[in-house]
Coordinates of N, CA and C in Angstrom, one line a residue:
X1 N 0.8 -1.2 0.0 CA 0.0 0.0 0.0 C 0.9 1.2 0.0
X2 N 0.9 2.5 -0.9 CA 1.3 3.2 -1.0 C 0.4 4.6 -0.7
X3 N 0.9 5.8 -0.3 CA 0.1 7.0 -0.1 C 0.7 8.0 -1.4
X4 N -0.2 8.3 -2.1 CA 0.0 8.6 -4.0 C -0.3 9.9 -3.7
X5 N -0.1 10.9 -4.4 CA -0.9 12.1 -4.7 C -1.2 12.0 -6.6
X6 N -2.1 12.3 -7.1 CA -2.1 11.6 -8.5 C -3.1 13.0 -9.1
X7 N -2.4 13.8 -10.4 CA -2.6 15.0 -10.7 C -4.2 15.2 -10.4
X8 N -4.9 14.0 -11.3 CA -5.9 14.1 -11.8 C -7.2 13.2 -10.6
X9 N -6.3 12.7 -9.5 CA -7.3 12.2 -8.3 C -8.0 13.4 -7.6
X10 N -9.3 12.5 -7.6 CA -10.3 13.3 -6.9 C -10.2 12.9 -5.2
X11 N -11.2 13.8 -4.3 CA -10.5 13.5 -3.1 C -12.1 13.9 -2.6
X12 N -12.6 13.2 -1.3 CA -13.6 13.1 -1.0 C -14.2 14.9 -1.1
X13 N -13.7 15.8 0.2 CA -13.9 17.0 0.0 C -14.1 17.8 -1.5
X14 N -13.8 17.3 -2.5 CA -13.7 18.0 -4.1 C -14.9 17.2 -4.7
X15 N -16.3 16.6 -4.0 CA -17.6 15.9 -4.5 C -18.3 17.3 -4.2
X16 N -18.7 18.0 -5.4 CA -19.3 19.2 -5.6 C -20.5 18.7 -4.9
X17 N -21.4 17.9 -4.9 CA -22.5 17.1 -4.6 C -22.8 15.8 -4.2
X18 N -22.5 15.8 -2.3 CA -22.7 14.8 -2.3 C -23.9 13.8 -2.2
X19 N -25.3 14.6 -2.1 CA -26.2 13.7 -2.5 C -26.6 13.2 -3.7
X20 N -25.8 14.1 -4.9 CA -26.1 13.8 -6.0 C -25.2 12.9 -6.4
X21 N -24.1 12.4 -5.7 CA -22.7 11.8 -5.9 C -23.7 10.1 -5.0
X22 N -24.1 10.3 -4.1 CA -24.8 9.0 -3.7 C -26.4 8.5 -4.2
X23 N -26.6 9.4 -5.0 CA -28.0 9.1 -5.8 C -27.1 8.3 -7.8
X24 N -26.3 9.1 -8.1 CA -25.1 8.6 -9.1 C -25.3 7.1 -8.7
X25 N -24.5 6.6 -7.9 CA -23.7 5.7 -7.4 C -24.9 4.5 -7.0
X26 N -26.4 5.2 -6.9 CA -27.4 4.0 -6.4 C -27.8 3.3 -7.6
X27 N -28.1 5.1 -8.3 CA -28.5 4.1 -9.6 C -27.4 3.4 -10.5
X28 N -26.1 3.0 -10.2 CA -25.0 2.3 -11.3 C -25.7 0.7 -10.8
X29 N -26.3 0.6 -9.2 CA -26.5 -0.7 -8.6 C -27.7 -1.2 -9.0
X30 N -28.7 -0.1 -9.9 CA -29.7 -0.3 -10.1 C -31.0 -0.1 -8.9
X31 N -30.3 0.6 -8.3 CA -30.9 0.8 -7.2 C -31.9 2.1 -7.0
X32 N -33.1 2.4 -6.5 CA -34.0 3.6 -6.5 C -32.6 4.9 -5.6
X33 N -32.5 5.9 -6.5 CA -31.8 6.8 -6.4 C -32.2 7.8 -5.2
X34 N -33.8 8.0 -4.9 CA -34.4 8.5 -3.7 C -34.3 8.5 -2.5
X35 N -33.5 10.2 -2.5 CA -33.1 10.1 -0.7 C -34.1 10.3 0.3
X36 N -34.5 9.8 1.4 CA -35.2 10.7 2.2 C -34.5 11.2 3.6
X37 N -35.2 11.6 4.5 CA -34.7 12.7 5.6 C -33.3 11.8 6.1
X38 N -33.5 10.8 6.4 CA -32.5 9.8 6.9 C -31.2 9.7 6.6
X39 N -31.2 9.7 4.9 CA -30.1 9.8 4.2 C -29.7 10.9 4.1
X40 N -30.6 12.4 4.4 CA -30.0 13.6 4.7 C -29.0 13.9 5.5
X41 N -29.6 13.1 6.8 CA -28.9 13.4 8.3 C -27.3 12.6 7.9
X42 N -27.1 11.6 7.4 CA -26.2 11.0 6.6 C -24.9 12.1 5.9
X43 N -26.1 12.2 4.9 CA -25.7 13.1 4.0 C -24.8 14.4 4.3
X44 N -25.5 15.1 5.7 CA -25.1 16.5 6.4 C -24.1 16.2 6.9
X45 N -23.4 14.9 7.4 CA -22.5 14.1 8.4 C -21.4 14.3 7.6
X46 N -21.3 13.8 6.1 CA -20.4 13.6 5.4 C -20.0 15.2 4.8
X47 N -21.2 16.2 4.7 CA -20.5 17.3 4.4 C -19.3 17.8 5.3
X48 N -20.0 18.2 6.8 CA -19.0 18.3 8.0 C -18.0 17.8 8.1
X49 N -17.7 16.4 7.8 CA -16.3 15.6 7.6 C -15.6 15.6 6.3
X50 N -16.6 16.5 5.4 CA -15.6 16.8 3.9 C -14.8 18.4 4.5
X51 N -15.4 19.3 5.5 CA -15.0 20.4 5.7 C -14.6 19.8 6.5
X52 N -14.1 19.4 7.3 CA -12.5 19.0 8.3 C -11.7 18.5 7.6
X53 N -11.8 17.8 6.7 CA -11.0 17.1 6.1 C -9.9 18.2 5.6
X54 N -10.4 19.1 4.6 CA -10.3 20.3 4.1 C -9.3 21.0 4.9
X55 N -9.6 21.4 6.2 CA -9.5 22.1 7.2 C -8.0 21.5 7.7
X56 N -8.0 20.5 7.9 CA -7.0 19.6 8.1 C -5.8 19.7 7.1
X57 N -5.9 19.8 6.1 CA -4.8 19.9 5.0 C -4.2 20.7 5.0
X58 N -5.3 21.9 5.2 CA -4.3 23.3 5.4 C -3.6 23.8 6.3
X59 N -3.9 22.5 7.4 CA -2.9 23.0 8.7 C -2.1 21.8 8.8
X60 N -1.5 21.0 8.0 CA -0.4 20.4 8.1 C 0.8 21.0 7.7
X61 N 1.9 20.8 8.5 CA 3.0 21.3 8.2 C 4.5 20.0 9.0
X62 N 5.6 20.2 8.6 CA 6.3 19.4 9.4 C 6.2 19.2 10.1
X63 N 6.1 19.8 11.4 CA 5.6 19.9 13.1 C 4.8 19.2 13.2
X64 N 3.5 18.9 12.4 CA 2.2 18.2 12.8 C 2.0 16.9 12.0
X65 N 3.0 16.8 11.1 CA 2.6 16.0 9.6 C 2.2 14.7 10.5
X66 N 2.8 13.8 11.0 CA 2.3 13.0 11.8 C 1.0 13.1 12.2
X67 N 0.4 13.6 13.1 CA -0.6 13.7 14.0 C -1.6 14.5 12.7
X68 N -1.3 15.2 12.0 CA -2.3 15.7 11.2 C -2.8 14.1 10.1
X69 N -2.0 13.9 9.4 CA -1.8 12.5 8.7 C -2.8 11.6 9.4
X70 N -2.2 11.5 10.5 CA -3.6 10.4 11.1 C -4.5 10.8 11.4
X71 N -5.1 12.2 11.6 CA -6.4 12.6 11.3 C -7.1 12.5 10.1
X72 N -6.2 13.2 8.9 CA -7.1 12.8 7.4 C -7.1 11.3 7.5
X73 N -6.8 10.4 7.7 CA -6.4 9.2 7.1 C -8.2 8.9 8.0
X74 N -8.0 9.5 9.1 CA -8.8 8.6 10.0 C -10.8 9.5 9.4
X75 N -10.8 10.8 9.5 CA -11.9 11.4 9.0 C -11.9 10.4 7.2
X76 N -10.9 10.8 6.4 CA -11.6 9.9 4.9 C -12.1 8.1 5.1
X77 N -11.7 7.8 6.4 CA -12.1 6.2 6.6 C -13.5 6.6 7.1
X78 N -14.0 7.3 7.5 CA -15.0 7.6 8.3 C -16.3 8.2 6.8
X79 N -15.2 9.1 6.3 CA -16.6 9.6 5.0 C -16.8 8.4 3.9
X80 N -15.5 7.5 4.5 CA -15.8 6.0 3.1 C -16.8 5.5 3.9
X81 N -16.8 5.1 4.9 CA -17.9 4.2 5.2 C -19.5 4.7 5.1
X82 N -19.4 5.9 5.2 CA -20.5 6.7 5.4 C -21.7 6.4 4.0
X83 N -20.4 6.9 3.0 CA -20.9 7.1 1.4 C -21.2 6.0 0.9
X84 N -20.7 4.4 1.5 CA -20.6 3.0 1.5 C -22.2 2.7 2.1
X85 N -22.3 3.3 3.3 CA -23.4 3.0 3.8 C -24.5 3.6 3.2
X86 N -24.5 4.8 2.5 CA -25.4 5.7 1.8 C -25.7 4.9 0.5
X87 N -25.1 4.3 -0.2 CA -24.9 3.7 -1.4 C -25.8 2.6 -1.7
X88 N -25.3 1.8 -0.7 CA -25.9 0.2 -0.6 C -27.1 -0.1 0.6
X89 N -27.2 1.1 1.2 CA -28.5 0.5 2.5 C -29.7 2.1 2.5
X90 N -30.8 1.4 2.9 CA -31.9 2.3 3.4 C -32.0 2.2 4.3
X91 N -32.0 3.9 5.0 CA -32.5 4.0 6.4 C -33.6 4.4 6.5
X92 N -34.7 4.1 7.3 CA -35.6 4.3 7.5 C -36.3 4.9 8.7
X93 N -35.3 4.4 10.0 CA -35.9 4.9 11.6 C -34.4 5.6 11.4
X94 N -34.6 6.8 13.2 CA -33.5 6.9 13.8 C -32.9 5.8 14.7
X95 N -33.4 4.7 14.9 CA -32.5 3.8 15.3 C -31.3 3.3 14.4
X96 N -31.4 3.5 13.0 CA -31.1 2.4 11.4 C -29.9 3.7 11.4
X97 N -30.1 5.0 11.5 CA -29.2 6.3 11.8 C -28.2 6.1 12.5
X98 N -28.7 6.0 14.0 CA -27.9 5.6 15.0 C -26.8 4.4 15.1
X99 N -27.5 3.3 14.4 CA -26.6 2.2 14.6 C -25.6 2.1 13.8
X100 N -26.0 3.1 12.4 CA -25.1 3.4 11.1 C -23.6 4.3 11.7
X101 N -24.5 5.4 12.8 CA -23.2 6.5 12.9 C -22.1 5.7 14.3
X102 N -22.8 4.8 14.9 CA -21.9 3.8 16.1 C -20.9 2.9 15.3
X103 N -21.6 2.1 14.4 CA -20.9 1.6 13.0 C -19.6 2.0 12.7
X104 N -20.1 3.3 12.2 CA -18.7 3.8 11.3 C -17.6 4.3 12.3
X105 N -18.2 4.8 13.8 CA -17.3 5.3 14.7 C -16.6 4.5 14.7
X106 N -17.2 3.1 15.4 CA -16.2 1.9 15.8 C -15.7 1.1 14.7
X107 N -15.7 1.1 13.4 CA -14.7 0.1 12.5 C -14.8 1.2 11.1
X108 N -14.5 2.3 11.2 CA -14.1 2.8 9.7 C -12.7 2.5 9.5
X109 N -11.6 2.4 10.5 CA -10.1 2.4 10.0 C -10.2 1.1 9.3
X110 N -10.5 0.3 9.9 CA -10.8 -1.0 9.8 C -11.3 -1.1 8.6
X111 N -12.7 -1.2 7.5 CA -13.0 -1.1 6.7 C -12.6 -0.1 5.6
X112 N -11.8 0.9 6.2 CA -10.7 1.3 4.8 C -10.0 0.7 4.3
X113 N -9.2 -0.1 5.1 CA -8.0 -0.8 5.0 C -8.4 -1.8 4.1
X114 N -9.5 -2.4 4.4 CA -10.1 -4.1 3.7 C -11.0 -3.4 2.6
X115 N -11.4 -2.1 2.6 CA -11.9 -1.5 1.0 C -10.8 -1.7 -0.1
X116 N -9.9 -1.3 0.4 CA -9.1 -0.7 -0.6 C -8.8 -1.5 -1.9
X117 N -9.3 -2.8 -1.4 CA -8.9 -3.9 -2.9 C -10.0 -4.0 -3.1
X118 N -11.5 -3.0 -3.0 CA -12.7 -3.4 -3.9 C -12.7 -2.2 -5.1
X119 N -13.3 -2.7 -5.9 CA -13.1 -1.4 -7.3 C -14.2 -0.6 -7.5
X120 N -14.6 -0.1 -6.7 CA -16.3 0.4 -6.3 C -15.7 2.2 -6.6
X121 N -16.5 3.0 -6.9 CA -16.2 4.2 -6.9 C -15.4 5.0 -5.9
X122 N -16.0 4.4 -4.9 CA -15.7 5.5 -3.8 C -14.0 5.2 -3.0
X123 N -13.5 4.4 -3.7 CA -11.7 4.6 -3.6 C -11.6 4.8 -4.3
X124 N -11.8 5.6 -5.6 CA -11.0 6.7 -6.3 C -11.2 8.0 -5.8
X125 N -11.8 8.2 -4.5 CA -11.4 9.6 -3.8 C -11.1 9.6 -2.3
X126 N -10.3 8.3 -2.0 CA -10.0 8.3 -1.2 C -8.6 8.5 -0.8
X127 N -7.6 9.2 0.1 CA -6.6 9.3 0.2 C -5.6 8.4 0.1
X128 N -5.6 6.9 0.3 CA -4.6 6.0 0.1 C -4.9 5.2 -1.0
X129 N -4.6 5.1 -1.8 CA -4.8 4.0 -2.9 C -4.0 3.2 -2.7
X130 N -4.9 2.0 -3.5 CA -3.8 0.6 -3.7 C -3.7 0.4 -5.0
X131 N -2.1 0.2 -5.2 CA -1.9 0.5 -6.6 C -0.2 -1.0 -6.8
X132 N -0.3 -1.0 -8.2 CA 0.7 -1.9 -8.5 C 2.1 -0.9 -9.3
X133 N 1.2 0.5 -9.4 CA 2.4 1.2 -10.2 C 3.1 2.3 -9.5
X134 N 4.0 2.5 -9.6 CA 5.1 3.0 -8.7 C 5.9 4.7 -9.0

């Protein structure tokens, strides 16, 4: 596993739209594209963690690269699983909410890591790629 910067990579924060980015991505699965409030609340989660993300970049410098580093690494595991969960599941209660946002707290590093070898859209904006070219 390598950490790449690649001219033309996109990066979660640079999704002009992200409901329109998880309505895209329902219908590739053939799936009904229609969000409701649920997937809002979702949806609002991942903006806020696209602006830290953001926010985060611009205050890395040598002094912090470390500890900043494992903040993005740790917020883009958090917006993969999110956009993952947005993608492929319907929420319906605030329980289906809740158990989604405990979810991603407790195993998003975890599920980054074991994403990274699926070919699904949402690791082409994620900050680590897995790659064979050097």
């Amino acid at each position: 596993m390598i950490i790449l910067c690649f001219e033309n990579k996109g990066y979660f924060f640079e999704i002009s739209d992200i409901a329109e980015f998880v309505k895209v991505e329902r219908r590739k699965q053939r799936g009904s594209a229609t969000l409701n409030t649920y997937d809002y609340i979702l949806i609002n989660i991942v903006k806020q963690l696209c602006k830290q993300q953001k926010k985060l970049i611009y205050l890395i410098n040598s002094k912090n690269f470390k500890t900043i580093l494992s903040n993005l690494i740790e917020v883009d595991a958090k917006i993969s699983d999110y956009l993952f969960f947005l993608i492929n599941c319907r929420f319906e209660t605030d329980k289906e909410v809740i158990e989604c946002v405990e979810s991603v707290e407790k195993d998003a590093l975890r599920d980054y890591y074991c994403g990274l070898n699926f070919s699904d859209n949402i690791n082409n904006y994620k900050l680590i790629v897995h790659t064979t070219k050097y």
